Coordinates of C-alpha atoms and ligand atoms in Angstrom, one line a residue:
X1 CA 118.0 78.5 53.5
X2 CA 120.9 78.6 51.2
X3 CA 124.5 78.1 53.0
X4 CA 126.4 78.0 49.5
X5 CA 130.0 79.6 49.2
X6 CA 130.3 78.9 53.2
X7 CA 133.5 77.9 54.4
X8 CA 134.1 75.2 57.2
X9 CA 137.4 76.1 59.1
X10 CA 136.2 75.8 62.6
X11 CA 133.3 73.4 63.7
X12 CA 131.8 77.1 65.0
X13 CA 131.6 77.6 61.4
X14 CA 128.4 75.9 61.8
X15 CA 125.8 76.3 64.3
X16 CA 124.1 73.9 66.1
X17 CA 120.8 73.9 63.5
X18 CA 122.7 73.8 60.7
X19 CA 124.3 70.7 61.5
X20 CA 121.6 69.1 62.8
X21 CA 119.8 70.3 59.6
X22 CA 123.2 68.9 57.5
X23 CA 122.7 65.2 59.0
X24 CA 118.8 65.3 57.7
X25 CA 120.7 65.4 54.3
X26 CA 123.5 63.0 55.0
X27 CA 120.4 60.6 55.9
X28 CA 119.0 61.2 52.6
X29 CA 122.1 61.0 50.4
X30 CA 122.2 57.4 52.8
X31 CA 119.4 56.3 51.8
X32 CA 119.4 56.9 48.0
X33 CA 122.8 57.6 47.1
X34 CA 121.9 57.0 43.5
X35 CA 119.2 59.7 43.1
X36 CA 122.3 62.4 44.2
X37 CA 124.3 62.0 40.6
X38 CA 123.7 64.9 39.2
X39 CA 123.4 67.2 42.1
X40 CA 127.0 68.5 41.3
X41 CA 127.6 67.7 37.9
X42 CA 129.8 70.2 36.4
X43 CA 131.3 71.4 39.9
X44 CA 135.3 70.6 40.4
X45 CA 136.5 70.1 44.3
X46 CA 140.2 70.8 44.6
X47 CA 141.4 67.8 46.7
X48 CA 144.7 69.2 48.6
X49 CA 146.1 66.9 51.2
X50 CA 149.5 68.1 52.3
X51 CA 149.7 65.0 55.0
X52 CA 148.6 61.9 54.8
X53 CA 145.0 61.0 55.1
X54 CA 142.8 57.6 54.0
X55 CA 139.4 58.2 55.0
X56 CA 138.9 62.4 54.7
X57 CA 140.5 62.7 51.4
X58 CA 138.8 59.0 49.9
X59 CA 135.9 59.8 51.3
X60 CA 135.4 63.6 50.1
X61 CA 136.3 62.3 46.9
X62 CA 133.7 59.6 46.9
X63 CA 131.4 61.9 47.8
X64 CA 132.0 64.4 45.0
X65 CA 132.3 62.1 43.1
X66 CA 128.7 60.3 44.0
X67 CA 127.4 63.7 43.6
X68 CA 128.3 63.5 40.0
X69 CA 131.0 66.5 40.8
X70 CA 134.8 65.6 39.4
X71 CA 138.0 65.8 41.0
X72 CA 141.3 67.1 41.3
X73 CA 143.7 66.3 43.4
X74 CA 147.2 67.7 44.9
X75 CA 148.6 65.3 47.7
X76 CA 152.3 66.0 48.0
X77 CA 153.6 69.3 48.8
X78 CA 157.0 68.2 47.1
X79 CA 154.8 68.0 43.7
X80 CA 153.3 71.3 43.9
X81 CA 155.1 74.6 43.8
X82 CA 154.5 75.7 47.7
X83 CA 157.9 73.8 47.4
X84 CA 159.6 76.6 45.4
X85 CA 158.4 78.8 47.8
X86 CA 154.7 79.5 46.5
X87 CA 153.0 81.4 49.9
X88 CA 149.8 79.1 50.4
X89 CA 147.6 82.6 49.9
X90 CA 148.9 82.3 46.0
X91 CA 148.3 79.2 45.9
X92 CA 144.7 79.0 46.9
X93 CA 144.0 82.0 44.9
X94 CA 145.1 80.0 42.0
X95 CA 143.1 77.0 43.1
X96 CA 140.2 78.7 43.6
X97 CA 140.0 79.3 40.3
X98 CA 140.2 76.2 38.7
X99 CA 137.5 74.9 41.1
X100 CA 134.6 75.3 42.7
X101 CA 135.8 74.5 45.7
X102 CA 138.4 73.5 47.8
X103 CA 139.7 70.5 50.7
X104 CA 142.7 71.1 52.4
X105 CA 144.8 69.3 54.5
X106 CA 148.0 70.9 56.0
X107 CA 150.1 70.1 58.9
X108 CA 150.2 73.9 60.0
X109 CA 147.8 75.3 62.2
X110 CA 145.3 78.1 60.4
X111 CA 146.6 77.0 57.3
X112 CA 142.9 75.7 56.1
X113 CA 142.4 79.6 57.5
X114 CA 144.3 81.4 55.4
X115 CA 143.5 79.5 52.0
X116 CA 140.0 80.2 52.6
X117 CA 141.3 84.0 53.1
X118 CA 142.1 83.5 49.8
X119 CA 140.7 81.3 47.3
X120 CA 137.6 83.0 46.4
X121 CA 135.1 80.0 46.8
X122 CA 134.0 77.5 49.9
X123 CA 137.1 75.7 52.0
X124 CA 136.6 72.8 53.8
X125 CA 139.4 72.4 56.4
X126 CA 140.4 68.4 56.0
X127 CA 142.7 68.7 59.2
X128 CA 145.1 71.9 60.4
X129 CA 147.5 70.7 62.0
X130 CA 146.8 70.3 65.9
X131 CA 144.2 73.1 65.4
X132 CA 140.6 71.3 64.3
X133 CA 139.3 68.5 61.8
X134 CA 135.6 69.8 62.0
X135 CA 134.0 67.1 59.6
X136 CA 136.0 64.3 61.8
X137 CA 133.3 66.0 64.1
X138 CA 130.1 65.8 61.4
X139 CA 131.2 62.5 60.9
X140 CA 131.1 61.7 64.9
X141 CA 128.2 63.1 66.1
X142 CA 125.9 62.2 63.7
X143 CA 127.2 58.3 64.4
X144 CA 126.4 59.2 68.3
X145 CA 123.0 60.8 66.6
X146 CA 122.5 57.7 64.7
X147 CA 123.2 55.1 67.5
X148 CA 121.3 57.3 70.6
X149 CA 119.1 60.0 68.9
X150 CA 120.4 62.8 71.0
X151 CA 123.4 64.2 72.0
X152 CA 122.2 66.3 74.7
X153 CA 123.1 64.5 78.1
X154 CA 125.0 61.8 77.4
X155 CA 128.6 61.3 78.9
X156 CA 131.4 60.9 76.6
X157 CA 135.1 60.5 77.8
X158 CA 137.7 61.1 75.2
X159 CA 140.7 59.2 75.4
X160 CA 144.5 59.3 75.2
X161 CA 146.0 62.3 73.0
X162 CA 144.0 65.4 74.6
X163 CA 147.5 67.3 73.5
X164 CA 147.9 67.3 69.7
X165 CA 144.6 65.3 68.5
X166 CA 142.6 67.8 66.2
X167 CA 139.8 65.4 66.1
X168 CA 139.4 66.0 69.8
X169 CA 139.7 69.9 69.4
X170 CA 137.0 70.2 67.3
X171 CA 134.5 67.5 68.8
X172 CA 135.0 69.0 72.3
X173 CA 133.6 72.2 71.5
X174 CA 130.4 70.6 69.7
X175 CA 129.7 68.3 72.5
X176 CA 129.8 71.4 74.6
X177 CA 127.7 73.0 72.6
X178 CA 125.2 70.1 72.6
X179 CA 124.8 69.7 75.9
X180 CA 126.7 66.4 76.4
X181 CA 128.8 65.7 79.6
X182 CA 132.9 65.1 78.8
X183 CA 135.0 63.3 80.6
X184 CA 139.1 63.8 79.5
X185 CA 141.3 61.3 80.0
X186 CA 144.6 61.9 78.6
X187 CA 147.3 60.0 78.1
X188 CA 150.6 61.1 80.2
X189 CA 152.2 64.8 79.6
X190 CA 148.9 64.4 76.4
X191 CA 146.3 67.0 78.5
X192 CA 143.7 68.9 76.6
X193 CA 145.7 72.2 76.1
X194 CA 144.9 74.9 78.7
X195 CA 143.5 77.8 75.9
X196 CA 141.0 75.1 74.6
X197 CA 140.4 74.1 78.9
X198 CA 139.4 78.3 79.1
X199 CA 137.4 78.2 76.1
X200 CA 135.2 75.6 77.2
X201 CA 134.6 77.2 80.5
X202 CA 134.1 81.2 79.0
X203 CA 132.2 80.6 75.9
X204 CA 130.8 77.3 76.1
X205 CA 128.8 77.4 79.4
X206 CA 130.4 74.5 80.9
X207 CA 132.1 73.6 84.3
X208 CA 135.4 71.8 84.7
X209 CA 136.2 70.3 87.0
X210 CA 139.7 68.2 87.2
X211 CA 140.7 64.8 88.7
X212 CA 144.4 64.8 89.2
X213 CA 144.8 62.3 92.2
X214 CA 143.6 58.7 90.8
X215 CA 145.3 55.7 92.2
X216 CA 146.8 54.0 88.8
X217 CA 147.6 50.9 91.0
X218 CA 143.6 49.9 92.5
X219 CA 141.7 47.5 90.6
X220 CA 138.6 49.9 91.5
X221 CA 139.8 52.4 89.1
X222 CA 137.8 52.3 85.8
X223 CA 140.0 54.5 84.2
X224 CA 143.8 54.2 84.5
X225 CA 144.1 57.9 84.2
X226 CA 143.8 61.8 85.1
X227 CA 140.8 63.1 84.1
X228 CA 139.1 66.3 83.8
X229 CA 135.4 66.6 84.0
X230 CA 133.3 69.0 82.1
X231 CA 129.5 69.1 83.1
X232 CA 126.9 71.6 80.8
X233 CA 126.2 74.0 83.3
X234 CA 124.3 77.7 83.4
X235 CA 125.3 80.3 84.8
X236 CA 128.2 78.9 83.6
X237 CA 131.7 79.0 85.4
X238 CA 135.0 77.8 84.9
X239 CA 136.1 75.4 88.4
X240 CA 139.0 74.1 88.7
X241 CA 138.6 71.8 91.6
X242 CA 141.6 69.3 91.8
X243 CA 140.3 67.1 94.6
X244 CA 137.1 65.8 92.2
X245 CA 137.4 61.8 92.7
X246 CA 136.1 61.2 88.8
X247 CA 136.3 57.4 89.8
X248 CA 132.5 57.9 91.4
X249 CA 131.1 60.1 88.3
X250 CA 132.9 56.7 86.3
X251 CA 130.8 54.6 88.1
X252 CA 127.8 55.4 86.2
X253 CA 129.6 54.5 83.2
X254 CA 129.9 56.8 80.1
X255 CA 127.8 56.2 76.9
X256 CA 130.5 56.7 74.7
X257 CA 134.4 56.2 74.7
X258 CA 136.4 58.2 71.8
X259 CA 139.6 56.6 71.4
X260 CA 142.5 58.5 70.2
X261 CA 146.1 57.4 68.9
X262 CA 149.2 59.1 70.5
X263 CA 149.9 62.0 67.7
X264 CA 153.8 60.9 67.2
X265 CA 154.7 63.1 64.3
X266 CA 152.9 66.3 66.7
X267 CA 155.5 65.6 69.3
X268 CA 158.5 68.2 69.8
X269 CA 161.0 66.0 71.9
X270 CA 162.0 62.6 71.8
X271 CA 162.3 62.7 75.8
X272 CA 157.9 63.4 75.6
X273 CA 157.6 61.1 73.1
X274 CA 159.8 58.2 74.4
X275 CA 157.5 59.1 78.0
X276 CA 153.9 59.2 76.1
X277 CA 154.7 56.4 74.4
X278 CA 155.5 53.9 76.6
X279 CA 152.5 54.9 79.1
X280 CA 150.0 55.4 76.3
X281 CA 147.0 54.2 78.0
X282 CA 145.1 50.7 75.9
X283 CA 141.6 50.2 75.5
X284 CA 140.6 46.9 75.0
X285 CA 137.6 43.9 76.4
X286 CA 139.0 43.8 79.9
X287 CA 139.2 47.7 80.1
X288 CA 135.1 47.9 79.3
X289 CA 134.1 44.4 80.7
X290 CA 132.3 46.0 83.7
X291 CA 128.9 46.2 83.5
X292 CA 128.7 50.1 83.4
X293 CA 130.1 49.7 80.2
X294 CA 127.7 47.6 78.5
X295 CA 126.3 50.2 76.2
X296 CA 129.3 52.3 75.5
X297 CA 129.8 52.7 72.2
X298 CA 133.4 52.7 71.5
X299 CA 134.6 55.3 68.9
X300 CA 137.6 56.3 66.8
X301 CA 138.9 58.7 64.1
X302 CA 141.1 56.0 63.1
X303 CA 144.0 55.4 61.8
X304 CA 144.4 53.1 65.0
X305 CA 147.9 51.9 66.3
X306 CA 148.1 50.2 69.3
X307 CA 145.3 52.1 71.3
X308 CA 142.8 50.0 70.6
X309 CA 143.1 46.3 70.4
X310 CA 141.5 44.2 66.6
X311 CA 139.7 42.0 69.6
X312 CA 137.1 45.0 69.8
X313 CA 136.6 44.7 66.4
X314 CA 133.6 42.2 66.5
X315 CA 132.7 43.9 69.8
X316 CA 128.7 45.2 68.8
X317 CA 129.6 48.6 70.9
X318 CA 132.6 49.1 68.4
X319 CA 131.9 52.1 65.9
X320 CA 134.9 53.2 64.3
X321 CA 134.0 51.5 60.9
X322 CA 130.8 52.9 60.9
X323 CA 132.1 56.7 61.8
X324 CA 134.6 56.2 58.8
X325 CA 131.6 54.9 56.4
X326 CA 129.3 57.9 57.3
X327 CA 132.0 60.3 56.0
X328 CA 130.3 59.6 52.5
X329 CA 127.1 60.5 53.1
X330 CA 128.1 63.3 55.6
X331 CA 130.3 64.7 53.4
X332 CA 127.9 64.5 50.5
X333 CA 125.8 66.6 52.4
X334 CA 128.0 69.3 53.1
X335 CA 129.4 69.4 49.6
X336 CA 126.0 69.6 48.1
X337 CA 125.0 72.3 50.8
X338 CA 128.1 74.5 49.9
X339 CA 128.3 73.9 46.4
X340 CA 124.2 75.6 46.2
X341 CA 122.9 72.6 44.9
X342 CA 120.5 71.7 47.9
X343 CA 119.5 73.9 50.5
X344 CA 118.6 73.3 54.2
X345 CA 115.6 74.0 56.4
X346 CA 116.9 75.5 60.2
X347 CA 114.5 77.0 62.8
X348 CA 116.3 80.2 63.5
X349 CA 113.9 80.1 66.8
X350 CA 115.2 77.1 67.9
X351 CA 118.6 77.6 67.1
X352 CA 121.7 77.8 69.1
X353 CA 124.4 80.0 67.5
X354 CA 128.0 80.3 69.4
X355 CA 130.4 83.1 68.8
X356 CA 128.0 85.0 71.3
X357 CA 130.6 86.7 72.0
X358 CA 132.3 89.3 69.5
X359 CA 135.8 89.6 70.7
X360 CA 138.0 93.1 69.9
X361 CA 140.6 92.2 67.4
X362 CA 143.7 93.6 67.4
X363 CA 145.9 93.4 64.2
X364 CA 148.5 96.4 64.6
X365 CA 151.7 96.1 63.2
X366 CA 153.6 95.2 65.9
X367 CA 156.2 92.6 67.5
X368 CA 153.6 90.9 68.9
X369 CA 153.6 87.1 67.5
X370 CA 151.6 84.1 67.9
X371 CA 153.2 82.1 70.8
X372 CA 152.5 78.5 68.6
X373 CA 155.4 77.9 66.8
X374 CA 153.3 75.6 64.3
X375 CA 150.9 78.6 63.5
X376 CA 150.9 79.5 59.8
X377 CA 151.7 83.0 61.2
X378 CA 155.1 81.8 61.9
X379 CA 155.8 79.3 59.4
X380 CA 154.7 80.7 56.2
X381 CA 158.4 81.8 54.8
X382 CA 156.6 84.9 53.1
X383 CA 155.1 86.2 56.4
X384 CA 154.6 89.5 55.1
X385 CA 150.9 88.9 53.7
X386 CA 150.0 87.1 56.9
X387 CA 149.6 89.6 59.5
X388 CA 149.5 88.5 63.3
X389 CA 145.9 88.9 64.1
X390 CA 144.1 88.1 67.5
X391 CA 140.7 88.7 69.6
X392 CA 141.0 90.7 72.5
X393 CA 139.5 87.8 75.3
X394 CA 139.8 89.6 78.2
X395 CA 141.6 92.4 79.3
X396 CA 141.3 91.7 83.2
X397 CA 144.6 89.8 82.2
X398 CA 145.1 90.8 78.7
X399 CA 144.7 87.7 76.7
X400 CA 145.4 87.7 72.9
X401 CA 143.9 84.6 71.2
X402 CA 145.2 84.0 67.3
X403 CA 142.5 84.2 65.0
X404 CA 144.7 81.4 62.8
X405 CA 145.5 78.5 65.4
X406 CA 143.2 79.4 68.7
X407 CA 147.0 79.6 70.9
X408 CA 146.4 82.1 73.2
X409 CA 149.3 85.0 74.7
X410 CA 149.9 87.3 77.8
X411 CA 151.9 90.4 76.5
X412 CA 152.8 92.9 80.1
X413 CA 152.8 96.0 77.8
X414 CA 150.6 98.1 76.3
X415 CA 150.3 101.8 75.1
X416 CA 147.3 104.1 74.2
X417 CA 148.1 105.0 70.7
X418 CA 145.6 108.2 71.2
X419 CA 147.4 109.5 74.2
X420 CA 150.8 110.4 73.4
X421 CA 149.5 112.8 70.3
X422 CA 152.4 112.5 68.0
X423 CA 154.2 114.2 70.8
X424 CA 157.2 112.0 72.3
X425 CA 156.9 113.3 76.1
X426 CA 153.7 111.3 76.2
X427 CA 154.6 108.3 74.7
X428 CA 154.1 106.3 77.9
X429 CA 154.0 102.5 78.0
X430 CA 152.3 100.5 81.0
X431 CA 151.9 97.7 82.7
X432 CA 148.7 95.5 81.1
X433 CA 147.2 94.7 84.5
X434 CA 147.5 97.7 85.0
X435 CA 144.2 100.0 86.3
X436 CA 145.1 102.5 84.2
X437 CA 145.5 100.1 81.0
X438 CA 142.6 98.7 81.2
X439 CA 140.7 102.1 80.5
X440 CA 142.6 101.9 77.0
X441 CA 139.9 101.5 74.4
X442 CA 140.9 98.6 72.1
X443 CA 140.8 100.4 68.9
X444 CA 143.2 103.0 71.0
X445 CA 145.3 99.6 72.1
X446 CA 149.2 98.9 71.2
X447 CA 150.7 96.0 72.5
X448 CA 154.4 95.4 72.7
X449 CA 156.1 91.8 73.0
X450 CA 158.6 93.2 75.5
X451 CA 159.5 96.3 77.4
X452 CA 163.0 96.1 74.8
X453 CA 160.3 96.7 71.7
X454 CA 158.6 99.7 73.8
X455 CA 161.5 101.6 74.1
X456 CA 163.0 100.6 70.7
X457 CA 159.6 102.1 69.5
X458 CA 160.8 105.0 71.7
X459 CA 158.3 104.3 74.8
X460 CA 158.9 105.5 78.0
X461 CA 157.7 103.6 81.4
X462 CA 155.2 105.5 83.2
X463 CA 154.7 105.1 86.5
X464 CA 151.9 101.9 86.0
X465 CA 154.7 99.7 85.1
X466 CA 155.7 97.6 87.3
X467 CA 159.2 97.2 88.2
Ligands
CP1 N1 140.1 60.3 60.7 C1 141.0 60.8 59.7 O1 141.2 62.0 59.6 O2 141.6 59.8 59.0 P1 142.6 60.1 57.8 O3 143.8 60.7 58.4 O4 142.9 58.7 57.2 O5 142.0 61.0 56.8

């Protein structure tokens, strides 16, 4: 089947047979890289890293470049004209038609979202922000793939930066997806954030469970930190049990460890960072010398820092190299897919899709805003193209996730826009736990930031609001 003029925003871009059928390429573009040359000849990737990067951006350009695609390249944002004031929805447009297709960097979150909104032809999103870095994932699992066949089953603990890492966001959901057991252990104020915590327990199928009592001072802790356990589980639940001892699921070791560096130019206060920073959590020989950990393999996205001492370097059950040298071939792959210059095979039967669930979204003008500050819904200076956009996850307490950076909100107000008629006596506004809200059919749905915006809007309380 052809996947050509996809975009990858979101690891759920892809399901679970596509990628597996994606890594069947990446082994063949391994194992003949010369035969691929002119796969993309005459193709032109737009390579637009607006942060820094080594491996994504050297790597997708090797890749096109082994594909016998060309190249061109933006990486400063100082150097292109988003820095007179260019809205990144012109600018993609304008990319998207020099090339063929485009990778994008951007420290905003849904930034990789909105240029594929509007380029006209495939976006690969190189790294939003905090949000995701979904071929950081591709490149991930298929070294997992590679080293143990499967990733259904295995326990994997990621490590240190739960907070800001989007390497983490993305790889989280696809080890959910694939079955494997997680263990999170964050660094110090660096927790997974709660919306992507939900997530994993609504839509995923998996139970957490959280570890918040661990003695840092005992030698018999494996793991000098908090940690949060999610197991693959049907029906599936979301537990939050706080008294889990993770120390005895540690025991039986984990079969791999992904390392993370502490996200310094993520942080908002000097007071966090100054905190993270000092108790940023080190892996090194001593940490794994236990015999549980004998066959972990030990992973990175790199760049490293301090995190992870050069002794592990020579260490057999160190893979960080290797993750960073499959991003050729992986990449390959997915540029040739998207480009329509190979196809892939995936048994539909077999195949596990996500997004079961098809949210309501709500997109009415309104003062209703993305509650991340680092969204591009509230950064982009010319806001006025980017409308604030969410799904509807559950109305039980009315939760409004943004379609652009995944940060969910709680407004308290909501109206029935079919029930007041155009006539002012019935322009009632309600509480949103309300019974009575509830009934409000989401097309029918406004939501108001504050009671101050209902009644600016001319709103009056009925009796469902609370006082
Ligand atoms: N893993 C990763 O994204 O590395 P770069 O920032 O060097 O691209």
């Amino acid at each position: 089947m052809s996947l050509a003029n996809r975009s990858l925003v979101t690891i759920d871009d892809l399901s679970n047979g596509e990628i597996e059928a994606l890594f069947s390429l990446a082994d063949e573009m391994a194992d003949s890289p010369n035969k691929q040359a002119v796969l993309c000849q005459g193709k032109i990737m737009a390579s637009l890293f607006f942060e820094p990067s080594t491996r994504t951006r050297l790597s997708f350009e090797t890749a096109m470049l082994r594909l016998g695609g060309q190249v061109i390249t933006a990486v400063d944002v100082g150097a292109t004209s988003l820095a007179k004031g260019e809205s990144i929805a012109d600018m993609a447009k304008v990319v998207g038609s020099y090339a063929d297709l485009i990778v994008v960097r951007h420290p905003w979150e849904g930034a990789a979202r909105v240029v594929a909104d509007y380029a006209g032809v495939p976006v690969i999103n190189a790294g939003d922000g905090s949000h995701e870095h979904p071929t950081q994932t591709l490149c991930d699992l298929y070294t997992i793939r590679k080293e143990r066949q499967t990733i259904k089953g295995l326990r994997i603990a990621l490590w240190g930066d739960l907070k800001h890492g989007r390497t983490v966001h993305s790889l989280i959901y696809a080890l959910a997806r694939f079955g494997a057991t997680i263990l999170f252990c964050s660094g110090s104020g660096l927790d997974m954030p709660e919306h992507v915590l939900r997530r994993l327990g609504t839509e995923y199928k998996g139970e957490l469970k959280s570890c918040k009592e661990l003695n840092y001072e005992t030698e018999k802790s494996l793991f000098p930190l908090d940690a949060i356990y999610l197991t693959p589980s049907s029906p599936h639940q979301l537990a939050m049990l706080p008294d889990i001892n993770v120390q005895v699921e540690l025991k039986a070791g984990v079969d791999a460890l992904y390392v993370t560096r502490l996200q310094k130019e993520r942080q908002t206060s000097t007071v966090e960072e100054g905190k993270s920073e000092k108790s940023y959590p080190v892996v090194d020989k001593k940490l794994l010398k236990g015999k549980v950990f004998e066959k972990t393999l030990v992973m990175h996205p790199l760049p490293r820092v301090d995190e992870l001492t050069h002794e592990m370097d020579a260490d057999p059950r160190s893979m960080y190299f290797k993750q960073a040298a499959y991003g050729v071939p992986v990449r390959m792959a997915l540029l040739a897919i998207l480009l329509g210059a190979k196809e892939v095979t995936v048994d539909r039967d077999k195949d596990s899709f996500i997004r079961e669930i098809d949210y309501p979204v709500y997109k009415r003008d309104s003062g209703v805003k993305c509650s991340n500050r680092n969204c591009v819904s509230n950064q982009e200076t010319e806001v006025r193209y980017i409308k604030p956009e969410f799904r509807i996850v559950s109305r039980q307490l009315l939760t409004l996730r943004c379609i652009y950076c995944d940060h969910e909100l709680y407004p308290h107000y909501v109206a029935s826009s079919e029930w007041h008629e155009g006539r002012l006596e019935n322009k009632r506004y309600h509480s949103a736990d309300s019974r009575f809200a509830r009934k409000i059919r989401p097309e029918n749905l406004i939501i108001f930031a504050s009671e101050n915006e209902a009644q600016a809007k001319r709103f009056k309380p009925s009796s469902y609001v609370k006082q």
